[in-house]
Amino acid sequence: MIRRPPRSTLFPYTTLFRSRRTHPPIWWVRRRTKFVDLFLTPANKEFVKEVVCDTYPDPVAQSPLKEAPWPKGEWTQYSFRCGVIARKIGIYPMWKKDGTRLLTTLLQVLDNHVIRYVSPKEYATTSAGKKFKGKYGCLVVGADAGDPQLFTSAFCGLFQEAGVMPKRKLTRFLVTANAAIQPGTPLNAMHFRVGDYVDCYGKTVDHGFQGVVKRWGMKGGPGSHGTTKAHRRVGSVGTGRNMRVWAGKKMPGHMGSERRTLKGLKIWRINTKHNVIWVQGPAVPGEVNSYVYIYDTVLPLRKPKTPPPFPTYYANAADDGLPEELYDADLHPFTDPTILFENEPEIVIPVAGAKGRAKTASKGKR
């Protein structure tokens, strides 16, 4: 009996196929719940609001930190800091001082808080962190707070340690042991500096099922001379000898909705009042109002040479004089004039006398 070789040997390019997972994993906590208030009176609704306010205090009036702040670690060249969750606002043009025009993407950091910290030793016992062998820990960050009545009790229990309201978006960032942040600590746009380089991770725009002309940029068939129903077709897809279609062949299919990372984007401008960051280029993945993860770049030649705010930026009383707009040294601020006029000495032009005017008149008569 002849044994059939494994499929990976017959088709070595099977890894080119994209595996899509549209459902959350089985260990994920159910998030949403069906909120029904048919039998709630106005007095009951006021009582529910009071309970919510007592359970989740205002982070501005009262700090969510339940313990004393953790000691800050020292930054090294091999330190991995936490990232932030931002919402993509749109694309905006900017100009340098030499007149060069560039396009930037606006990313707003929305109500970010640290939810949980997992030490490297504990993270190494999980299925996702065992490959790092205790080198990195994990920080869970949440953004965009929501009404606790819209979430399940199991999901709200994830935020008891941090003492903040439930978040609509959760993600995790790999950090080193010296970059640990206490749960409940807020994160804002000052986590980064103007001139630093970051990586942006998000999901691309979903275009649905598309043909090869739009999906892969193919030319298509002839437009006339007997062509029938083959103007935008892919053409030949097989081979003459092996009689099969090679794995990874560009064909019609689902376009977009893929997770992509754009690396090495420079921060040109930061608004400290609204927590908006201007990053280089218009190609940040995602459509408008989608979530984007921002963290320090992994490119070796664009990593920071000087210590950034480590492990994050902590606001204090001395930050009252913090400017609202922070610009890069090469960027032209819109508040500055674009053209400067210098005071030049006046040039006096002599006027012709009476004799000169008489001579001009006599010449005209001739």
Coordinates of C-alpha atoms in Angstrom, one line a residue:
M1 CA 0.0 0.0 0.0
I2 CA 1.4 3.4 -1.1
R3 CA 0.9 6.1 1.5
R4 CA -0.2 9.5 0.3
P5 CA 2.2 12.3 1.2
P6 CA 0.9 15.0 3.4
R7 CA -0.9 17.9 1.9
S8 CA 1.8 20.4 2.8
T9 CA 4.2 18.3 0.5
L10 CA 1.8 18.2 -2.4
F11 CA 0.9 21.9 -2.2
P12 CA 3.8 23.8 -0.7
Y13 CA 2.0 27.2 -1.3
T14 CA -1.1 26.5 0.8
T15 CA 0.0 29.1 3.3
L16 CA -0.7 31.8 0.8
F17 CA -4.4 31.4 1.5
R18 CA -5.9 33.9 3.9
S19 CA -7.8 32.5 6.8
R20 CA -10.6 34.8 8.0
R21 CA -12.0 34.7 11.5
T22 CA -15.2 36.7 11.8
H23 CA -16.2 35.3 15.2
P24 CA -14.5 36.0 18.5
P25 CA -12.7 33.2 20.3
I26 CA -14.5 30.9 22.6
W27 CA -12.8 32.3 25.7
W28 CA -13.9 35.9 25.0
V29 CA -16.4 37.4 27.5
R30 CA -19.8 38.4 26.1
R31 CA -19.9 42.1 25.8
R32 CA -23.3 43.5 24.9
T33 CA -26.6 42.8 26.6
K34 CA -30.2 43.7 25.7
F35 CA -31.2 46.7 27.7
V36 CA -35.0 47.0 28.3
D37 CA -36.5 49.7 30.5
L38 CA -40.2 49.1 29.9
F39 CA -41.0 48.9 33.7
L40 CA -38.6 51.6 34.9
T41 CA -40.2 54.7 36.3
P42 CA -38.4 58.1 36.3
A43 CA -37.6 57.6 40.0
N44 CA -36.0 54.2 39.2
K45 CA -33.9 55.7 36.4
E46 CA -32.6 58.4 38.7
F47 CA -31.7 55.7 41.3
V48 CA -29.8 53.7 38.6
K49 CA -27.8 56.8 37.6
E50 CA -26.9 57.4 41.3
V51 CA -25.7 53.8 41.6
V52 CA -23.6 54.1 38.4
C53 CA -22.1 57.4 39.7
D54 CA -21.2 55.8 43.0
T55 CA -19.7 52.7 41.4
Y56 CA -17.7 54.6 38.8
P57 CA -16.6 57.9 40.2
D58 CA -15.5 60.8 38.0
P59 CA -11.8 60.3 37.1
V60 CA -11.3 64.1 37.0
A61 CA -12.6 64.7 40.5
Q62 CA -11.3 61.5 42.0
S63 CA -8.4 59.4 40.9
P64 CA -9.3 55.8 39.9
L65 CA -6.0 54.5 41.4
K66 CA -6.8 52.4 44.4
E67 CA -3.1 52.0 45.5
A68 CA -0.1 54.2 45.7
P69 CA 1.5 54.9 42.3
W70 CA 4.0 52.3 41.2
P71 CA 7.7 53.3 41.0
K72 CA 8.8 54.4 37.6
G73 CA 11.3 52.3 35.7
E74 CA 14.4 53.6 33.8
W75 CA 14.3 53.7 30.0
T76 CA 16.8 51.7 28.0
Q77 CA 17.4 51.2 24.3
Y78 CA 15.6 47.8 24.5
S79 CA 12.5 49.0 26.4
F80 CA 9.0 48.4 25.0
R81 CA 6.4 51.0 26.0
C82 CA 2.7 50.8 26.0
G83 CA 0.6 52.1 23.1
V84 CA -2.7 54.0 22.8
I85 CA -6.0 53.5 21.0
A86 CA -7.0 56.4 18.7
R87 CA -9.9 57.1 16.4
K88 CA -9.1 58.2 12.8
I89 CA -10.6 61.6 12.1
G90 CA -9.5 62.3 8.5
I91 CA -6.7 63.6 6.3
Y92 CA -5.4 67.2 6.6
P93 CA -2.7 69.0 4.5
M94 CA 0.2 70.7 6.2
W95 CA 3.1 72.8 4.9
K96 CA 6.8 72.9 5.9
K97 CA 8.7 76.1 6.4
D98 CA 10.3 75.7 3.0
G99 CA 6.9 75.5 1.3
T100 CA 6.7 71.8 0.8
R101 CA 3.2 70.4 1.1
L102 CA 2.5 67.2 2.9
L103 CA -0.6 65.2 3.8
T104 CA -1.2 64.0 7.4
T105 CA -3.7 61.8 9.1
L106 CA -5.5 63.0 12.3
L107 CA -5.8 60.5 15.1
Q108 CA -7.6 61.4 18.3
V109 CA -6.7 59.5 21.5
L110 CA -10.1 58.8 23.2
D111 CA -10.4 58.3 26.9
N112 CA -7.6 55.7 27.3
H113 CA -7.0 54.0 30.6
V114 CA -4.8 51.0 31.6
I115 CA -7.2 48.2 32.6
R116 CA -4.8 45.4 33.6
Y117 CA -1.1 44.5 33.8
V118 CA 0.1 41.0 33.3
S119 CA 3.7 40.3 34.4
P120 CA 6.1 38.6 32.0
K121 CA 6.2 35.5 34.2
E122 CA 2.4 35.2 34.2
Y123 CA 2.1 36.1 30.5
A124 CA 4.5 33.3 29.6
T125 CA 2.0 30.7 30.9
T126 CA -0.7 31.8 28.4
S127 CA -1.0 30.5 24.9
A128 CA -0.3 33.9 23.3
G129 CA 2.7 34.7 25.5
K130 CA 4.5 31.4 25.8
K131 CA 6.5 32.1 22.6
F132 CA 8.2 35.2 24.3
K133 CA 9.5 33.0 27.1
G134 CA 9.0 35.6 29.8
K135 CA 10.7 38.4 28.0
Y136 CA 7.7 40.6 27.6
G137 CA 4.6 41.4 29.8
C138 CA 1.2 42.6 28.7
L139 CA -0.8 45.8 29.3
V140 CA -4.5 45.8 28.6
V141 CA -5.7 49.2 27.5
G142 CA -9.3 50.4 27.0
A143 CA -10.8 53.3 25.2
D144 CA -14.1 55.1 24.6
A145 CA -16.1 54.6 27.8
G146 CA -19.8 53.6 27.6
D147 CA -22.9 53.2 29.7
P148 CA -22.5 50.2 32.1
Q149 CA -26.2 49.3 31.5
L150 CA -25.4 48.3 28.0
F151 CA -22.8 45.7 28.9
T152 CA -23.0 42.4 30.7
S153 CA -22.0 41.9 34.3
A154 CA -19.1 39.6 33.2
F155 CA -17.7 42.3 30.9
C156 CA -18.1 45.0 33.6
G157 CA -16.2 42.9 36.0
L158 CA -13.0 43.3 33.8
F159 CA -12.8 46.9 34.9
Q160 CA -13.1 46.5 38.7
E161 CA -9.4 46.4 39.2
A162 CA -8.9 49.6 37.3
G163 CA -11.9 51.4 38.8
V164 CA -13.0 53.0 35.5
M165 CA -16.2 52.7 33.4
P166 CA -16.5 49.9 30.9
K167 CA -14.8 50.6 27.6
R168 CA -16.1 49.9 24.1
K169 CA -12.6 49.0 22.8
L170 CA -10.0 46.8 24.5
T171 CA -6.6 45.7 23.2
R172 CA -3.2 44.6 24.6
F173 CA 0.3 45.8 24.1
L174 CA 3.5 44.0 24.8
V175 CA 5.8 45.8 27.3
T176 CA 9.0 45.1 29.1
A177 CA 9.0 44.7 32.9
N178 CA 10.4 48.3 33.4
A179 CA 7.5 49.8 31.4
A180 CA 4.7 48.5 33.7
I181 CA 1.9 51.0 34.3
Q182 CA -0.6 50.8 37.2
P183 CA -4.2 49.9 36.3
G184 CA -6.4 53.0 36.2
T185 CA -3.7 55.3 34.8
P186 CA -5.0 57.6 32.0
L187 CA -3.2 57.8 28.7
N188 CA -3.3 60.8 26.4
A189 CA -1.6 62.3 23.3
M190 CA 1.4 63.5 25.4
H191 CA 2.4 59.8 25.6
F192 CA 4.4 60.6 22.4
R193 CA 6.5 63.6 21.4
V194 CA 6.6 65.7 18.3
G195 CA 9.2 64.4 15.9
D196 CA 9.1 60.8 17.1
Y197 CA 8.2 57.9 14.8
V198 CA 5.3 55.5 15.5
D199 CA 3.6 52.5 13.9
C200 CA -0.1 52.5 13.2
Y201 CA -2.1 49.3 13.2
G202 CA -5.7 49.0 12.0
K203 CA -8.2 47.3 9.8
T204 CA -8.4 48.5 6.1
V205 CA -11.5 49.7 4.4
D206 CA -13.9 46.9 3.5
H207 CA -14.8 46.8 -0.2
G208 CA -16.7 43.5 -0.3
F209 CA -16.4 41.0 -3.2
Q210 CA -14.5 42.7 -6.1
G211 CA -13.1 41.6 -9.4
V212 CA -9.5 41.4 -10.5
V213 CA -9.5 44.9 -12.1
K214 CA -10.3 46.7 -8.9
R215 CA -8.8 44.2 -6.5
W216 CA -5.4 43.6 -8.2
G217 CA -5.3 46.4 -10.8
M218 CA -5.4 44.1 -13.8
K219 CA -5.9 45.5 -17.3
G220 CA -8.8 43.3 -18.3
G221 CA -9.7 42.2 -21.8
P222 CA -10.2 44.2 -25.1
G223 CA -12.9 46.7 -25.1
S224 CA -14.2 45.9 -28.6
H225 CA -13.5 43.8 -31.7
G226 CA -15.7 40.9 -30.8
T227 CA -15.2 40.8 -27.1
T228 CA -18.3 39.4 -25.4
K229 CA -18.8 39.4 -21.6
A230 CA -15.0 39.3 -21.0
H231 CA -14.1 43.0 -20.6
R232 CA -13.0 42.7 -17.0
R233 CA -12.3 39.0 -16.6
V234 CA -9.1 37.6 -15.2
G235 CA -8.2 35.6 -18.3
S236 CA -6.2 32.4 -18.2
V237 CA -5.7 31.0 -14.6
G238 CA -4.2 27.5 -15.3
T239 CA -1.1 25.9 -16.8
G240 CA -0.8 23.5 -19.7
R241 CA 1.4 20.9 -18.1
N242 CA 0.3 20.5 -14.4
M243 CA -3.4 21.1 -15.3
R244 CA -4.2 23.0 -12.1
V245 CA -4.3 26.5 -10.7
W246 CA -1.3 27.5 -8.7
A247 CA -2.0 28.4 -5.0
G248 CA -1.9 32.2 -4.5
K249 CA -3.2 33.0 -7.9
K250 CA -4.7 36.6 -8.0
M251 CA -8.4 36.1 -8.6
P252 CA -11.7 37.8 -7.7
G253 CA -12.6 37.7 -4.0
H254 CA -13.1 39.7 -0.8
M255 CA -11.2 43.0 -0.9
G256 CA -10.2 44.9 2.3
S257 CA -11.0 44.3 5.9
E258 CA -7.5 43.2 6.5
R259 CA -5.3 44.1 9.5
R260 CA -2.3 46.1 8.4
T261 CA 0.5 48.0 10.0
L262 CA 2.1 51.1 8.7
K263 CA 5.6 51.6 10.1
G264 CA 7.8 54.6 10.6
L265 CA 5.3 57.5 10.6
K266 CA 6.5 60.8 11.9
I267 CA 4.5 62.9 14.3
W268 CA 4.3 66.4 13.0
R269 CA 1.9 68.1 15.4
I270 CA 0.0 67.4 18.7
N271 CA -3.0 69.2 20.1
T272 CA -2.9 68.8 23.9
K273 CA -6.4 70.1 24.5
H274 CA -8.3 67.6 22.2
N275 CA -5.6 64.9 22.3
V276 CA -5.2 64.9 18.5
I277 CA -2.0 63.6 16.8
W278 CA -1.0 64.5 13.2
V279 CA 1.0 61.6 11.7
Q280 CA 2.8 61.4 8.3
G281 CA 0.9 60.3 5.2
P282 CA -2.7 59.6 4.1
A283 CA -2.4 55.8 4.1
V284 CA -3.1 55.0 7.7
P285 CA -5.3 51.8 7.6
G286 CA -9.0 52.2 8.3
E287 CA -11.9 54.3 7.4
V288 CA -13.0 57.5 9.2
N289 CA -14.1 56.9 12.8
S290 CA -12.3 53.5 12.9
Y291 CA -9.9 52.5 15.7
V292 CA -6.2 52.7 15.2
Y293 CA -3.5 51.4 17.5
I294 CA -0.4 53.7 17.9
Y295 CA 2.8 52.6 19.5
D296 CA 6.6 53.3 19.2
T297 CA 8.1 52.2 15.9
V298 CA 10.1 48.9 15.7
L299 CA 12.3 50.2 12.8
P300 CA 15.8 50.3 14.2
L301 CA 16.9 53.5 12.5
R302 CA 13.8 55.4 13.6
K303 CA 13.7 54.5 17.3
P304 CA 14.0 57.3 19.8
K305 CA 17.6 58.3 20.7
T306 CA 16.5 60.2 23.8
P307 CA 14.3 58.9 26.6
P308 CA 10.6 59.5 25.8
P309 CA 8.0 60.0 28.6
F310 CA 8.6 56.7 30.4
P311 CA 6.6 54.6 31.1
T312 CA 4.0 57.2 30.1
Y313 CA 3.2 60.9 30.5
Y314 CA 2.0 61.8 34.0
A315 CA 0.2 65.1 34.3
N316 CA 1.0 67.4 37.3
A317 CA 0.2 70.8 38.6
A318 CA 3.1 72.3 36.6
D319 CA 1.5 71.5 33.3
D320 CA -1.0 74.4 33.4
G321 CA 1.3 76.3 31.1
L322 CA 1.5 73.5 28.6
P323 CA 0.9 74.9 25.1
E324 CA -2.2 73.8 23.3
E325 CA -0.4 73.2 19.9
L326 CA 3.0 71.5 19.6
Y327 CA 4.6 71.7 16.1
D328 CA 7.7 70.1 14.7
A329 CA 10.7 72.3 14.1
D330 CA 10.4 72.0 10.3
L331 CA 6.6 72.5 10.2
H332 CA 5.0 75.9 9.6
P333 CA 2.5 76.9 12.3
F334 CA -0.7 78.4 10.9
T335 CA -0.6 81.2 13.5
D336 CA 2.7 82.6 12.0
P337 CA 2.6 84.8 9.0
T338 CA 3.7 83.3 5.7
I339 CA 5.2 86.5 4.1
L340 CA 7.3 89.1 5.9
F341 CA 7.8 92.6 4.5
E342 CA 10.9 94.5 5.5
N343 CA 11.0 98.3 5.7
E344 CA 13.0 99.5 2.7
P345 CA 14.2 103.1 2.2
E346 CA 12.0 105.2 0.0
I347 CA 13.2 106.0 -3.5
V348 CA 12.7 109.7 -4.6
I349 CA 12.1 110.2 -8.3
P350 CA 13.1 113.7 -9.5
V351 CA 10.4 115.6 -11.3
A352 CA 11.2 117.5 -14.5
G353 CA 11.2 121.2 -14.3
A354 CA 9.4 123.9 -16.4
K355 CA 12.2 123.9 -19.0
G356 CA 12.0 120.2 -19.5
R357 CA 8.2 120.3 -19.9
A358 CA 8.6 123.1 -22.5
K359 CA 11.1 121.1 -24.5
T360 CA 8.9 118.0 -24.4
A361 CA 5.9 120.1 -25.6
S362 CA 8.0 121.6 -28.5
K363 CA 9.1 118.2 -29.6
G364 CA 5.5 117.1 -29.7
K365 CA 4.6 120.0 -32.0
R366 CA 7.2 119.0 -34.5

